[in-house]
Coordinates of C-alpha atoms and ligand atoms in Angstrom, one line a residue:
X779 CA -23.6 -100.2 104.0
X780 CA -27.3 -99.7 104.9
X781 CA -27.1 -96.2 103.4
X782 CA -25.7 -97.6 100.1
X783 CA -28.6 -100.0 99.9
X784 CA -31.1 -97.3 100.5
X785 CA -29.6 -95.1 97.8
X786 CA -29.4 -98.0 95.4
X787 CA -33.1 -98.8 96.1
X788 CA -34.1 -95.2 95.5
X789 CA -32.2 -95.1 92.2
X790 CA -33.8 -98.3 91.1
X791 CA -37.3 -97.3 92.0
X792 CA -36.6 -93.9 90.3
X793 CA -35.9 -95.6 87.0
X794 CA -39.0 -97.6 87.2
X795 CA -41.2 -94.7 88.1
X796 CA -40.5 -93.3 84.7
X797 CA -42.0 -96.3 83.0
X798 CA -45.3 -95.8 84.7
X799 CA -48.1 -94.0 82.9
X800 CA -48.7 -90.8 84.7
X801 CA -49.1 -87.1 84.2
X802 CA -47.6 -84.5 86.6
X803 CA -47.7 -80.8 87.0
X804 CA -44.6 -79.0 85.7
X805 CA -45.4 -75.4 86.3
X806 CA -48.6 -73.3 86.1
X807 CA -51.0 -75.3 84.0
X808 CA -48.3 -77.1 82.2
X809 CA -48.1 -80.9 82.5
X810 CA -45.7 -83.7 81.5
X811 CA -47.3 -87.1 80.7
X812 CA -45.2 -90.3 80.5
X813 CA -45.6 -93.5 78.6
X814 CA -48.8 -92.7 76.7
X815 CA -49.8 -94.8 73.8
X816 CA -52.6 -92.8 72.3
X817 CA -54.5 -89.5 72.3
X818 CA -57.4 -91.4 73.9
X819 CA -55.2 -92.1 76.9
X820 CA -54.1 -88.5 77.0
X821 CA -57.7 -87.5 77.0
X822 CA -58.3 -89.5 80.2
X823 CA -55.9 -87.3 82.1
X824 CA -56.4 -83.9 80.7
X825 CA -58.5 -81.5 82.8
X826 CA -60.3 -78.4 81.6
X827 CA -57.7 -76.0 83.0
X828 CA -54.7 -77.7 81.4
X829 CA -52.9 -75.4 79.0
X830 CA -49.8 -77.3 77.9
X831 CA -48.8 -80.9 77.7
X832 CA -45.5 -82.6 76.9
X833 CA -45.6 -86.3 76.2
X834 CA -42.4 -88.2 77.1
X835 CA -42.2 -91.9 76.2
X836 CA -38.8 -93.0 77.6
X837 CA -39.3 -96.4 76.0
X838 CA -39.9 -94.8 72.5
X839 CA -43.1 -96.7 72.1
X840 CA -44.7 -94.0 70.0
X841 CA -48.1 -92.5 70.1
X842 CA -51.2 -93.3 68.1
X843 CA -54.3 -91.4 67.2
X844 CA -57.3 -93.5 66.5
X845 CA -60.4 -92.1 65.0
X846 CA -62.3 -91.4 68.3
X847 CA -63.4 -87.8 68.9
X848 CA -61.3 -86.0 71.5
X849 CA -63.6 -83.4 73.0
X850 CA -61.5 -83.0 76.2
X851 CA -58.5 -81.9 74.2
X852 CA -60.2 -78.9 72.6
X853 CA -58.8 -76.4 75.1
X854 CA -55.2 -77.4 75.1
X855 CA -53.0 -74.6 73.7
X856 CA -49.6 -76.3 73.6
X857 CA -48.6 -79.8 72.7
X858 CA -45.1 -81.1 72.6
X859 CA -44.8 -84.6 71.1
X860 CA -41.1 -84.4 70.3
X861 CA -40.2 -87.0 72.9
X862 CA -43.2 -89.3 72.2
X863 CA -41.0 -91.7 70.2
X864 CA -43.0 -91.4 67.0
X865 CA -46.5 -90.5 66.0
X866 CA -49.1 -92.3 63.9
X867 CA -51.7 -89.9 62.9
X868 CA -55.2 -91.2 62.1
X869 CA -57.6 -89.5 59.8
X870 CA -58.7 -87.0 62.4
X871 CA -55.2 -85.9 63.3
X872 CA -55.4 -82.7 65.4
X873 CA -58.8 -81.6 64.2
X874 CA -60.2 -81.7 67.7
X875 CA -57.5 -79.6 69.2
X876 CA -59.4 -76.5 68.5
X877 CA -57.3 -74.1 70.7
X878 CA -53.9 -75.4 69.8
X879 CA -51.3 -72.6 69.3
X880 CA -48.0 -74.5 69.7
X881 CA -47.3 -77.9 68.3
X882 CA -44.0 -79.6 68.5
X883 CA -43.8 -82.7 66.2
X884 CA -40.0 -82.8 66.0
X885 CA -38.6 -86.4 65.9
X886 CA -42.0 -88.0 65.3
X887 CA -41.1 -90.1 62.3
X888 CA -43.8 -88.5 60.2
X889 CA -43.8 -89.1 56.4
X890 CA -46.6 -86.7 55.7
X891 CA -48.8 -84.0 57.2
X892 CA -52.2 -83.6 55.5
X893 CA -54.5 -80.7 55.4
X894 CA -57.4 -82.8 56.6
X895 CA -55.5 -83.5 59.9
X896 CA -56.0 -79.9 61.0
X897 CA -59.2 -78.0 61.6
X898 CA -59.9 -75.3 59.0
X899 CA -58.2 -72.0 60.0
X900 CA -56.6 -73.6 63.0
X901 CA -55.2 -71.1 65.5
X902 CA -51.8 -72.7 65.4
X903 CA -49.0 -70.2 65.5
X904 CA -45.9 -72.2 66.2
X905 CA -45.3 -75.5 64.3
X906 CA -42.1 -77.5 64.7
X907 CA -42.0 -80.5 62.3
X908 CA -38.2 -80.7 62.2
X909 CA -36.5 -84.1 62.1
X910 CA -39.1 -86.1 60.2
X911 CA -39.4 -87.6 56.8
X912 CA -41.6 -85.2 55.0
X913 CA -41.1 -84.9 51.3
X914 CA -43.5 -82.2 50.5
X915 CA -45.1 -79.1 51.9
X916 CA -48.4 -78.7 50.2
X917 CA -50.2 -75.4 49.7
X918 CA -53.4 -77.2 50.8
X919 CA -51.8 -78.0 54.2
X920 CA -50.6 -74.5 54.7
X921 CA -54.0 -73.0 53.8
X922 CA -55.4 -74.8 56.8
X923 CA -52.9 -73.0 59.0
X924 CA -53.2 -69.3 58.2
X925 CA -52.1 -68.2 61.6
X926 CA -48.6 -69.7 61.6
X927 CA -45.9 -67.3 62.8
X928 CA -43.0 -69.8 63.3
X929 CA -42.7 -72.8 61.1
X930 CA -39.8 -75.2 61.3
X931 CA -39.5 -77.9 58.6
X932 CA -35.7 -78.4 59.0
X933 CA -34.2 -81.9 58.7
X934 CA -36.8 -83.5 56.5
X935 CA -36.6 -84.8 52.9
X936 CA -38.3 -81.9 51.2
X937 CA -37.3 -81.6 47.6
X938 CA -39.8 -79.2 46.4
X939 CA -42.1 -76.4 47.4
X940 CA -45.3 -75.7 45.6
X941 CA -45.3 -72.3 44.1
X942 CA -46.8 -69.8 46.4
X943 CA -47.2 -72.5 49.1
X944 CA -46.7 -70.0 51.8
X945 CA -48.8 -67.2 50.3
X946 CA -51.7 -67.7 52.6
X947 CA -49.6 -67.4 55.7
X948 CA -50.1 -63.7 56.4
X949 CA -48.5 -63.8 59.9
X950 CA -45.5 -65.9 59.0
X951 CA -42.3 -64.4 60.3
X952 CA -39.9 -67.3 60.5
X953 CA -39.5 -70.2 58.1
X954 CA -36.9 -72.8 58.7
X955 CA -36.1 -75.2 55.8
X956 CA -32.5 -76.1 56.7
X957 CA -31.2 -79.6 55.9
X958 CA -33.6 -80.8 53.3
X959 CA -33.3 -81.8 49.6
X960 CA -34.3 -78.5 48.0
X961 CA -32.8 -77.8 44.6
X962 CA -35.0 -75.2 43.2
X963 CA -37.0 -72.9 45.3
X964 CA -39.5 -70.2 44.7
X965 CA -41.1 -69.1 47.9
X966 CA -43.6 -66.8 46.4
X967 CA -45.2 -63.8 47.9
X968 CA -45.2 -63.5 51.7
X969 CA -45.7 -60.0 53.0
X970 CA -44.4 -60.5 56.5
X971 CA -41.7 -63.1 56.3
X972 CA -38.5 -62.0 58.1
X973 CA -36.3 -65.0 58.5
X974 CA -35.7 -67.6 55.9
X975 CA -33.4 -70.5 56.4
X976 CA -32.5 -72.8 53.5
X977 CA -29.0 -73.9 54.5
X978 CA -27.7 -77.3 53.9
X979 CA -29.9 -78.1 50.9
X980 CA -28.9 -78.7 47.3
X981 CA -29.4 -75.3 45.9
X982 CA -27.1 -74.7 42.9
X983 CA -28.6 -72.1 40.7
X984 CA -30.3 -69.4 42.6
X985 CA -31.7 -66.1 41.5
X986 CA -33.0 -63.4 43.7
X987 CA -36.1 -63.1 41.7
X988 CA -37.1 -66.5 43.2
X989 CA -37.4 -64.5 46.4
X990 CA -39.5 -61.8 44.9
X991 CA -42.5 -60.9 47.1
X992 CA -40.6 -60.9 50.4
X993 CA -40.5 -57.2 51.1
X994 CA -39.8 -57.7 54.9
X995 CA -37.1 -60.4 54.7
X996 CA -34.4 -59.5 57.2
X997 CA -32.3 -62.7 57.3
X998 CA -31.5 -65.1 54.6
X999 CA -29.4 -68.2 55.4
X1000 CA -28.1 -70.1 52.4
X1001 CA -24.9 -71.7 53.8
X1002 CA -23.8 -75.2 52.9
X1003 CA -25.4 -75.4 49.5
X1004 CA -23.8 -75.8 46.0
X1005 CA -24.0 -72.1 45.0
X1006 CA -21.3 -71.0 42.5
X1007 CA -22.5 -67.7 41.5
X1008 CA -24.8 -65.1 42.9
X1009 CA -27.1 -63.0 40.9
X1010 CA -26.8 -59.3 40.8
X1011 CA -29.0 -56.8 42.5
X1012 CA -30.0 -58.6 45.7
X1013 CA -31.6 -55.5 47.3
X1014 CA -34.0 -55.0 44.4
X1015 CA -35.7 -58.2 45.5
X1016 CA -34.9 -57.9 49.3
X1017 CA -34.8 -54.3 50.3
X1018 CA -34.8 -55.0 54.0
X1019 CA -32.2 -57.7 54.2
X1020 CA -29.9 -57.4 57.3
X1021 CA -28.2 -60.8 57.4
X1022 CA -27.0 -62.8 54.4
X1023 CA -25.1 -66.0 55.1
X1024 CA -23.8 -67.8 52.0
X1025 CA -20.9 -69.5 53.9
X1026 CA -19.7 -72.9 52.8
X1027 CA -20.7 -72.8 49.1
X1028 CA -18.5 -72.7 46.0
X1029 CA -18.9 -69.1 45.1
X1030 CA -15.8 -67.9 43.2
X1031 CA -16.4 -64.2 42.9
X1032 CA -18.0 -61.3 44.7
X1033 CA -19.3 -58.8 42.2
X1034 CA -20.0 -55.2 43.0
X1035 CA -23.3 -55.6 41.2
X1036 CA -24.5 -58.1 43.7
X1037 CA -25.2 -55.3 46.1
X1038 CA -27.2 -53.1 43.8
X1039 CA -30.8 -52.2 44.7
X1040 CA -32.6 -50.0 47.1
X1041 CA -30.5 -48.4 49.9
X1042 CA -28.9 -51.5 51.4
X1043 CA -29.5 -52.2 55.1
X1044 CA -27.2 -55.2 55.2
X1045 CA -25.4 -55.6 58.6
X1046 CA -23.9 -59.0 58.4
X1047 CA -22.4 -60.7 55.3
X1048 CA -21.0 -64.1 55.8
X1049 CA -19.1 -65.2 52.7
X1050 CA -16.7 -67.5 54.6
X1051 CA -15.6 -70.9 53.2
X1052 CA -16.1 -70.2 49.6
X1053 CA -13.7 -69.9 46.7
X1054 CA -13.4 -66.2 46.2
X1055 CA -10.0 -65.3 44.8
X1056 CA -9.9 -61.6 44.7
X1057 CA -11.6 -58.5 46.1
X1058 CA -11.9 -55.6 43.6
X1059 CA -11.9 -51.9 44.4
X1060 CA -15.1 -50.6 45.9
X1061 CA -16.7 -54.1 45.9
X1062 CA -18.6 -53.4 49.2
X1063 CA -18.9 -49.7 48.8
X1064 CA -22.7 -49.7 48.9
X1065 CA -22.8 -51.4 52.3
X1066 CA -22.5 -48.4 54.5
X1067 CA -24.3 -50.2 57.3
X1068 CA -22.3 -53.4 57.2
X1069 CA -21.0 -54.3 60.7
X1070 CA -19.7 -57.8 60.2
X1071 CA -17.9 -59.1 57.1
X1072 CA -16.7 -62.7 57.2
X1073 CA -14.4 -63.7 54.4
X1074 CA -12.4 -66.4 56.2
X1075 CA -11.2 -69.5 54.4
X1076 CA -11.6 -68.4 50.9
X1077 CA -8.7 -68.2 48.4
X1078 CA -8.2 -64.5 48.4
X1079 CA -4.8 -63.6 47.1
X1080 CA -5.4 -60.2 45.7
X1081 CA -7.1 -57.2 47.3
X1082 CA -7.7 -53.9 45.6
X1083 CA -6.4 -50.9 47.7
X1084 CA -10.0 -49.6 47.7
X1085 CA -11.8 -52.9 48.4
X1086 CA -13.1 -51.8 51.8
X1087 CA -13.9 -48.2 51.0
X1088 CA -17.1 -46.7 52.5
X1089 CA -17.5 -49.5 55.1
X1090 CA -18.2 -46.8 57.7
X1091 CA -20.0 -49.1 60.1
X1092 CA -17.8 -52.1 59.8
X1093 CA -16.8 -53.5 63.2
X1094 CA -15.6 -57.0 62.4
X1095 CA -13.5 -58.0 59.4
X1096 CA -12.5 -61.7 59.2
X1097 CA -9.9 -62.4 56.5
X1098 CA -8.1 -65.3 58.1
X1099 CA -7.3 -68.4 56.2
X1100 CA -6.8 -66.8 52.8
X1101 CA -3.7 -66.5 50.6
X1102 CA -3.1 -62.8 51.1
X1103 CA 0.6 -61.9 50.6
X1104 CA 0.4 -58.1 50.3
X1105 CA -1.8 -55.5 52.0
X1106 CA -2.0 -52.4 49.8
X1107 CA -1.4 -49.0 51.4
X1108 CA -4.5 -47.4 52.8
X1109 CA -6.4 -50.7 52.7
X1110 CA -7.9 -50.3 56.2
X1111 CA -7.8 -46.5 56.2
X1112 CA -10.8 -44.7 57.6
X1113 CA -12.5 -47.9 58.9
X1114 CA -13.2 -45.9 62.0
X1115 CA -15.8 -48.3 63.4
X1116 CA -13.5 -51.4 63.1
X1117 CA -13.0 -53.3 66.3
X1118 CA -11.7 -56.7 65.2
X1119 CA -9.4 -57.5 62.3
X1120 CA -8.3 -61.0 61.8
X1121 CA -5.6 -61.7 59.2
X1122 CA -4.2 -64.9 60.7
X1123 CA -3.3 -67.8 58.5
X1124 CA -2.4 -65.8 55.4
X1125 CA 0.9 -65.3 53.5
X1126 CA 1.9 -61.9 54.7
X1127 CA 5.6 -61.2 54.6
X1128 CA 5.6 -57.6 55.6
X1129 CA 3.4 -54.9 56.8
X1130 CA 3.8 -51.5 55.2
X1131 CA 3.7 -48.1 56.8
X1132 CA 0.2 -47.0 55.6
X1133 CA -1.9 -50.1 55.6
X1134 CA -4.1 -48.6 58.4
X1135 CA -4.0 -45.1 56.9
X1136 CA -3.3 -42.0 58.9
X1137 CA -6.6 -41.3 60.6
X1138 CA -6.6 -42.9 64.1
X1139 CA -8.7 -46.1 64.2
X1140 CA -10.0 -45.5 67.7
X1141 CA -12.2 -48.5 68.0
X1142 CA -9.7 -51.1 66.6
X1143 CA -9.0 -53.2 69.6
X1144 CA -8.1 -56.7 68.3
X1145 CA -5.7 -57.4 65.5
X1146 CA -4.6 -60.9 64.7
X1147 CA -1.6 -61.3 62.4
X1148 CA -0.6 -64.7 63.6
X1149 CA 0.4 -67.6 61.3
X1150 CA 1.8 -65.5 58.5
X1151 CA 5.4 -65.2 57.3
X1152 CA 6.0 -61.7 58.6
X1153 CA 9.6 -60.8 58.6
X1154 CA 9.2 -57.1 58.8
X1155 CA 6.8 -54.7 60.3
X1156 CA 7.3 -51.2 59.1
X1157 CA 8.3 -49.0 62.1
X1158 CA 5.1 -46.9 61.6
X1159 CA 2.8 -49.8 60.7
X1160 CA 0.7 -49.5 63.9
X1161 CA 0.9 -45.8 64.4
X1162 CA -2.8 -45.3 63.8
X1163 CA -3.8 -47.9 66.3
X1164 CA -3.1 -46.4 69.8
X1165 CA -6.2 -48.0 71.1
X1166 CA -5.2 -51.6 70.3
X1167 CA -5.8 -54.0 73.3
X1168 CA -4.7 -57.3 71.7
X1169 CA -2.1 -57.9 69.1
X1170 CA -1.3 -61.4 67.9
X1171 CA 1.9 -62.0 66.1
X1172 CA 2.7 -65.6 67.0
X1173 CA 4.0 -68.0 64.4
X1174 CA 5.7 -65.5 62.0
X1175 CA 9.4 -64.9 61.1
X1176 CA 10.2 -61.8 63.1
X1177 CA 13.8 -61.4 64.0
X1178 CA 13.6 -58.3 66.0
X1179 CA 11.1 -55.7 67.3
X1180 CA 11.4 -52.0 66.8
X1181 CA 10.4 -49.8 69.6
X1182 CA 8.7 -47.5 67.1
X1183 CA 6.2 -50.3 66.4
X1184 CA 5.2 -50.6 70.0
X1185 CA 5.6 -47.2 71.5
X1186 CA 2.2 -46.1 70.1
X1187 CA 0.4 -49.1 71.5
X1188 CA 0.1 -47.7 75.0
X1189 CA -3.0 -49.6 75.9
X1190 CA -1.9 -53.0 74.8
X1191 CA -3.0 -55.8 77.2
X1192 CA -2.1 -58.9 75.2
X1193 CA 0.8 -59.5 72.9
X1194 CA 1.7 -62.8 71.4
X1195 CA 5.2 -63.2 69.8
X1196 CA 5.7 -66.9 70.3
X1197 CA 7.1 -69.0 67.5
X1198 CA 9.1 -66.3 65.9
X1199 CA 12.8 -66.0 65.5
X1200 CA 13.5 -63.2 68.0
X1201 CA 17.1 -63.1 69.3
X1202 CA 16.6 -60.4 71.8
X1203 CA 14.1 -58.0 73.2
X1204 CA 15.3 -54.5 73.9
X1205 CA 14.9 -52.8 77.2
X1206 CA 13.0 -49.9 75.7
X1207 CA 10.5 -52.3 74.1
X1208 CA 9.8 -54.0 77.4
X1209 CA 9.6 -50.8 79.3
X1210 CA 6.9 -49.5 77.0
X1211 CA 4.3 -52.1 77.9
X1212 CA 2.6 -50.3 80.7
X1213 CA -0.7 -52.1 80.5
X1214 CA 0.4 -55.5 79.3
X1215 CA -1.3 -58.4 81.1
X1216 CA -0.3 -61.3 78.9
X1217 CA 2.9 -61.7 77.0
X1218 CA 3.9 -64.8 75.0
X1219 CA 7.5 -65.0 73.9
X1220 CA 7.9 -68.7 74.0
X1221 CA 9.7 -70.7 71.2
X1222 CA 11.9 -67.9 69.9
X1223 CA 15.7 -67.8 70.0
X1224 CA 16.0 -65.7 73.2
X1225 CA 18.9 -66.6 75.4
X1226 CA 18.5 -63.6 77.8
X1227 CA 16.3 -60.6 78.5
X1228 CA 17.5 -57.2 79.6
X1229 CA 17.9 -56.8 83.3
X1230 CA 14.3 -56.4 84.5
X1231 CA 13.7 -53.3 86.6
X1232 CA 11.1 -53.7 89.3
X1233 CA 8.7 -51.3 87.5
X1234 CA 8.7 -53.0 84.1
X1235 CA 5.5 -54.6 83.0
X1236 CA 3.5 -53.5 86.1
X1237 CA 0.3 -55.3 85.1
X1238 CA 1.8 -58.5 83.8
X1239 CA -0.2 -61.6 85.0
X1240 CA 0.8 -64.3 82.5
X1241 CA 3.9 -64.9 80.4
X1242 CA 5.0 -67.8 78.3
X1243 CA 8.7 -68.2 78.0
X1244 CA 9.6 -71.8 77.4
X1245 CA 11.2 -73.1 74.2
X1246 CA 13.9 -70.5 74.1
X1247 CA 17.7 -71.2 74.4
X1248 CA 17.8 -69.4 77.7
X1249 CA 21.1 -69.3 79.5
X1250 CA 20.2 -71.0 82.8
X1251 CA 21.6 -68.1 84.8
X1252 CA 19.4 -65.7 82.8
X1253 CA 16.4 -67.9 83.2
X1254 CA 17.0 -68.0 87.0
X1255 CA 17.0 -64.2 87.1
X1256 CA 13.9 -64.1 85.0
X1257 CA 11.9 -66.6 87.0
X1258 CA 12.8 -65.1 90.3
X1259 CA 11.6 -61.7 89.0
X1260 CA 8.4 -63.5 87.9
X1261 CA 8.0 -65.1 91.3
X1262 CA 8.4 -61.8 93.1
X1263 CA 5.8 -60.3 90.8
X1264 CA 3.5 -63.3 91.1
X1265 CA 3.4 -63.7 87.3
X1266 CA 2.2 -67.1 86.1
X1267 CA 4.7 -68.7 83.6
X1268 CA 4.5 -72.4 83.9
X1269 CA 1.9 -74.4 82.0
X1270 CA 0.5 -77.6 83.2
X1271 CA 0.9 -80.4 80.7
X1272 CA 3.7 -78.7 78.9
X1273 CA 6.6 -80.9 77.9
X1274 CA 9.0 -78.2 79.1
X1275 CA 7.8 -78.1 82.7
X1276 CA 7.4 -81.8 83.0
X1277 CA 11.1 -82.2 82.2
X1278 CA 10.8 -83.8 78.8
X1279 CA 12.2 -80.7 77.0
X1280 CA 15.0 -78.5 78.2
X1281 CA 14.2 -75.1 79.6
X1282 CA 17.8 -73.7 79.5
X1283 CA 21.4 -74.2 78.6
X1284 CA 24.2 -74.3 81.1
X1285 CA 26.9 -71.9 79.9
X1286 CA 30.5 -71.7 80.9
X1287 CA 30.3 -68.0 81.7
X1288 CA 32.4 -66.6 84.5
X1289 CA 30.6 -66.5 87.9
X1290 CA 27.5 -68.1 86.2
X1291 CA 26.4 -64.6 85.2
X1292 CA 23.8 -63.9 82.6
X1293 CA 25.5 -62.8 79.5
X1294 CA 23.6 -60.0 77.8
X1295 CA 25.5 -59.6 74.6
X1296 CA 24.2 -61.0 71.4
X1297 CA 27.6 -61.3 69.7
X1298 CA 29.1 -63.1 72.7
X1299 CA 26.1 -65.4 72.9
X1300 CA 26.5 -66.2 69.2
X1301 CA 30.3 -66.8 69.7
X1302 CA 29.5 -69.3 72.4
X1303 CA 27.1 -71.1 70.1
X1304 CA 24.3 -71.2 72.7
X1305 CA 21.5 -71.4 70.3
X1306 CA 23.0 -74.2 68.4
X1307 CA 23.9 -75.9 71.6
X1308 CA 20.3 -75.7 72.8
X1309 CA 19.0 -77.1 69.5
X1310 CA 21.2 -80.1 69.9
X1311 CA 20.0 -81.0 73.4
Ligands
NAG1141 C1 -47.4 -68.8 84.8 O1 -48.5 -68.1 84.5 C2 -48.4 -66.7 84.6 C3 -49.8 -66.1 84.4 O2 -50.4 -66.7 83.3 C4 -47.3 -66.2 83.6 O3 -47.2 -64.8 83.8 C5 -46.0 -66.9 84.0 O4 -45.1 -66.5 83.0 C6 -46.2 -68.4 83.9 N1 -45.0 -69.1 84.3 C7 -44.5 -70.0 83.6 C8 -43.2 -70.7 84.2 O5 -45.0 -70.5 82.6
NAG1142 C1 -39.4 -79.0 69.9 O1 -38.7 -80.0 70.6 C2 -37.4 -80.1 70.4 C3 -36.8 -81.4 71.1 O2 -37.4 -81.5 72.3 C4 -36.7 -78.8 70.8 O3 -35.3 -78.9 70.6 C5 -37.3 -77.7 70.1 O4 -36.7 -76.5 70.6 C6 -38.8 -77.6 70.3 N1 -39.3 -76.6 69.4 C7 -39.9 -75.5 69.8 C8 -40.4 -74.6 68.8 O5 -40.0 -75.3 71.0
NAG1143 C1 -37.3 -74.9 64.9 O1 -37.4 -73.5 64.8 C2 -38.0 -72.9 65.9 C3 -38.1 -71.4 65.6 O2 -39.2 -71.3 64.8 C4 -37.1 -73.0 67.1 O3 -37.6 -72.4 68.2 C5 -36.9 -74.5 67.3 O4 -36.0 -74.7 68.4 C6 -36.4 -75.2 66.1 N1 -36.4 -76.6 66.4 C7 -35.3 -77.4 66.4 C8 -35.4 -78.8 66.7 O5 -34.2 -76.9 66.3
NAG1144 C1 -37.0 -73.9 39.0 O1 -38.4 -73.6 39.1 C2 -38.9 -72.6 38.3 C3 -40.3 -72.3 38.7 O2 -40.9 -73.4 39.3 C4 -38.7 -73.0 36.9 O3 -39.2 -72.0 36.0 C5 -37.3 -73.3 36.6 O4 -37.1 -73.8 35.3 C6 -36.7 -74.3 37.6 N1 -35.3 -74.4 37.4 C7 -34.6 -75.6 37.4 C8 -33.2 -75.5 37.2 O5 -35.2 -76.6 37.5
NAG1145 C1 -23.1 -68.8 58.6 O1 -23.0 -70.2 58.3 C2 -22.0 -70.9 58.9 C3 -22.0 -72.3 58.5 O2 -21.3 -72.5 57.3 C4 -22.1 -70.8 60.4 O3 -21.0 -71.5 61.0 C5 -22.1 -69.3 60.8 O4 -22.3 -69.3 62.2 C6 -23.2 -68.6 60.1 N1 -23.1 -67.2 60.4 C7 -24.1 -66.5 60.9 C8 -23.8 -65.1 61.2 O5 -25.2 -67.0 61.2
NAG1146 C1 -9.8 -40.8 54.9 O1 -10.5 -39.7 55.4 C2 -9.8 -38.5 55.3 C3 -10.6 -37.4 56.0 O2 -11.9 -37.5 55.7 C4 -9.6 -38.2 53.8 O3 -8.9 -37.0 53.7 C5 -8.8 -39.3 53.2 O4 -8.7 -39.1 51.8 C6 -9.5 -40.6 53.4 N1 -8.7 -41.7 53.0 C7 -9.1 -42.7 52.3 C8 -8.1 -43.7 51.8 O5 -10.3 -42.9 52.1
NAG1147 C1 -16.6 -46.8 68.5 O1 -17.2 -47.5 69.6 C2 -18.0 -46.7 70.5 C3 -18.4 -47.6 71.7 O2 -18.7 -48.9 71.3 C4 -19.2 -46.3 69.7 O3 -20.1 -45.5 70.5 C5 -18.7 -45.4 68.5 O4 -19.8 -45.1 67.7 C6 -17.7 -46.2 67.7 N1 -17.2 -45.4 66.7 C7 -17.5 -45.4 65.4 C8 -16.8 -44.5 64.5 O5 -18.2 -46.3 65.0
NAG1148 C1 -8.5 -65.3 64.1 O1 -8.7 -66.5 63.4 C2 -8.1 -67.6 63.8 C3 -8.4 -68.7 62.8 O2 -9.7 -68.9 62.6 C4 -8.6 -67.9 65.2 O3 -8.0 -69.1 65.7 C5 -8.3 -66.8 66.1 O4 -8.9 -67.0 67.4 C6 -8.9 -65.5 65.6 N1 -8.4 -64.4 66.3 C7 -9.2 -63.6 67.1 C8 -8.5 -62.5 67.8 O5 -10.4 -63.8 67.2

């Protein structure tokens, strides 16, 4: 009991300690100061050798700046007021912080920042004013801060930028304007700027010429706006662009002319969650350096056979969540850098022989075809993919597997076939999976597997089998094989293994033997019987 009391007392005093005004050393010359109410109070603590201060007001009292001079703060280099609970800046603002390089004013309830609150040509490099109520960024303010490298104005109420507001910021690399009220933006010339974030604003009509004068721009983030159309010739305005994110807008078409301009350097294009309906031939053919193409959750129903031609560097292609019913022959041919292809949640009914072309795609390791309506895989559909490691086919309408599909997939480690309509798995299919570690065959119509030789599936670690109309005798054989091999098959929390759903059907076969004969199984009505339990 005594111990409990001591602990309780410690906890209690700990809570109160935080309410006491104090400064303590964090590391090096970096300090944390608690429960300060003004810059004048801060000045009473700060010593000549202090470099960085963070103010934490757990009671959210806020911090005020009167109009007293603050000579002792002139050497501070870093000031973090993001946990001060709010800031009321007097006329002098930060004028006396003559050495300040990093200033964090995030969450300070500021409605404005004025030029006169900073010393002329302040050395400030890193300014975070995110999560405030600023409505305007004035050129006058930015002219006071010519050394800014990183500027974060996200999560404010900024509706407009003055033309050429950032022009005087010759060092600026990173400008963050996400989550504001911007409708019409012209950044103006800025020779160094590399990263521009204007996501989650109200941009509707946007022309690349509004970004003229940004010769070094590498990343442009415009997701979650109201864009419907993109202007042509992006690389004329932005010759160095590497990353373009226009996800989550209302863009209804991707035109080839969009990618005109100087030799494109684009590496990542995120067009996901828009309203694109078709991909024309050669639409991306200028983008020889593109590595990632995200097109998920559009309405793509038609793809030209040459839509992905020339994407020599493409590593990741995300097409899931569209309305693709047909993949033309040669569509993915010669995408020799491709590693990941996701086609899940489409409307595919079949996979033809030549979709992946005839050149081996040596880097293609992950293919996801789950959540389609696949009934047929052409026997040669995967013949160019001998390096595949993971193949997802769950939730389709497959009735049977052809050994010719799987024989080339010698390195396959993961195969999901759950939620199909498989009636049986052939012995030769099972014996081909030399490297398989995870196999999902749950929720099919399997009532037996071929007799499992000890050397089958030598690397299997996990299997999912539930939800099939197993004959109980066959399931017993299967599970004892799995036990011997120490393969995990039960799943915690599954209705099947907690007894709420049946795992097998008791059949009136002689000697309780596992009946491995599809016609006989059908004659006994085992599948129907299982469905009625
Ligand atoms: C402490 O200061 C030294 C020298 O100025 C610097 O190299 C080191 O990164 C600093 N450590 C921390 C945690 O700031
Ligand atoms: C400013 O402070 C916020 C909240 O403490 C933090 O998330 C953010 O990373 C800081 N900004 C910079 C530039 O360090
Ligand atoms: C604002 O952007 C800077 C990069 O300039 C980043 O370090 C910082 O974490 C961002 N602040 C918040 C609150 O996200
Ligand atoms: C956007 O701003 C530019 C320049 O400030 C102006 O010419 C154009 O008319 C504006 N567009 C809209 C839709 O307000
Ligand atoms: C693009 O924007 C979306 C938000 O719509 C975000 O989820 C995604 O991570 C972004 N992509 C990149 C590469 O930054
Ligand atoms: C793929 O490359 C081979 C060899 O370079 C070429 O013969 C074939 O025409 C190409 N196929 C497509 C569809 O680009
Ligand atoms: C395939 O991947 C390897 C290793 O990541 C890489 O070195 C090679 O360049 C890639 N092949 C192609 C054609 O991009
Ligand atoms: C493919 O996309 C689906 C849906 O977004 C996702 O759940 C799945 O994990 C992705 N597959 C792979 C292999 O990344």
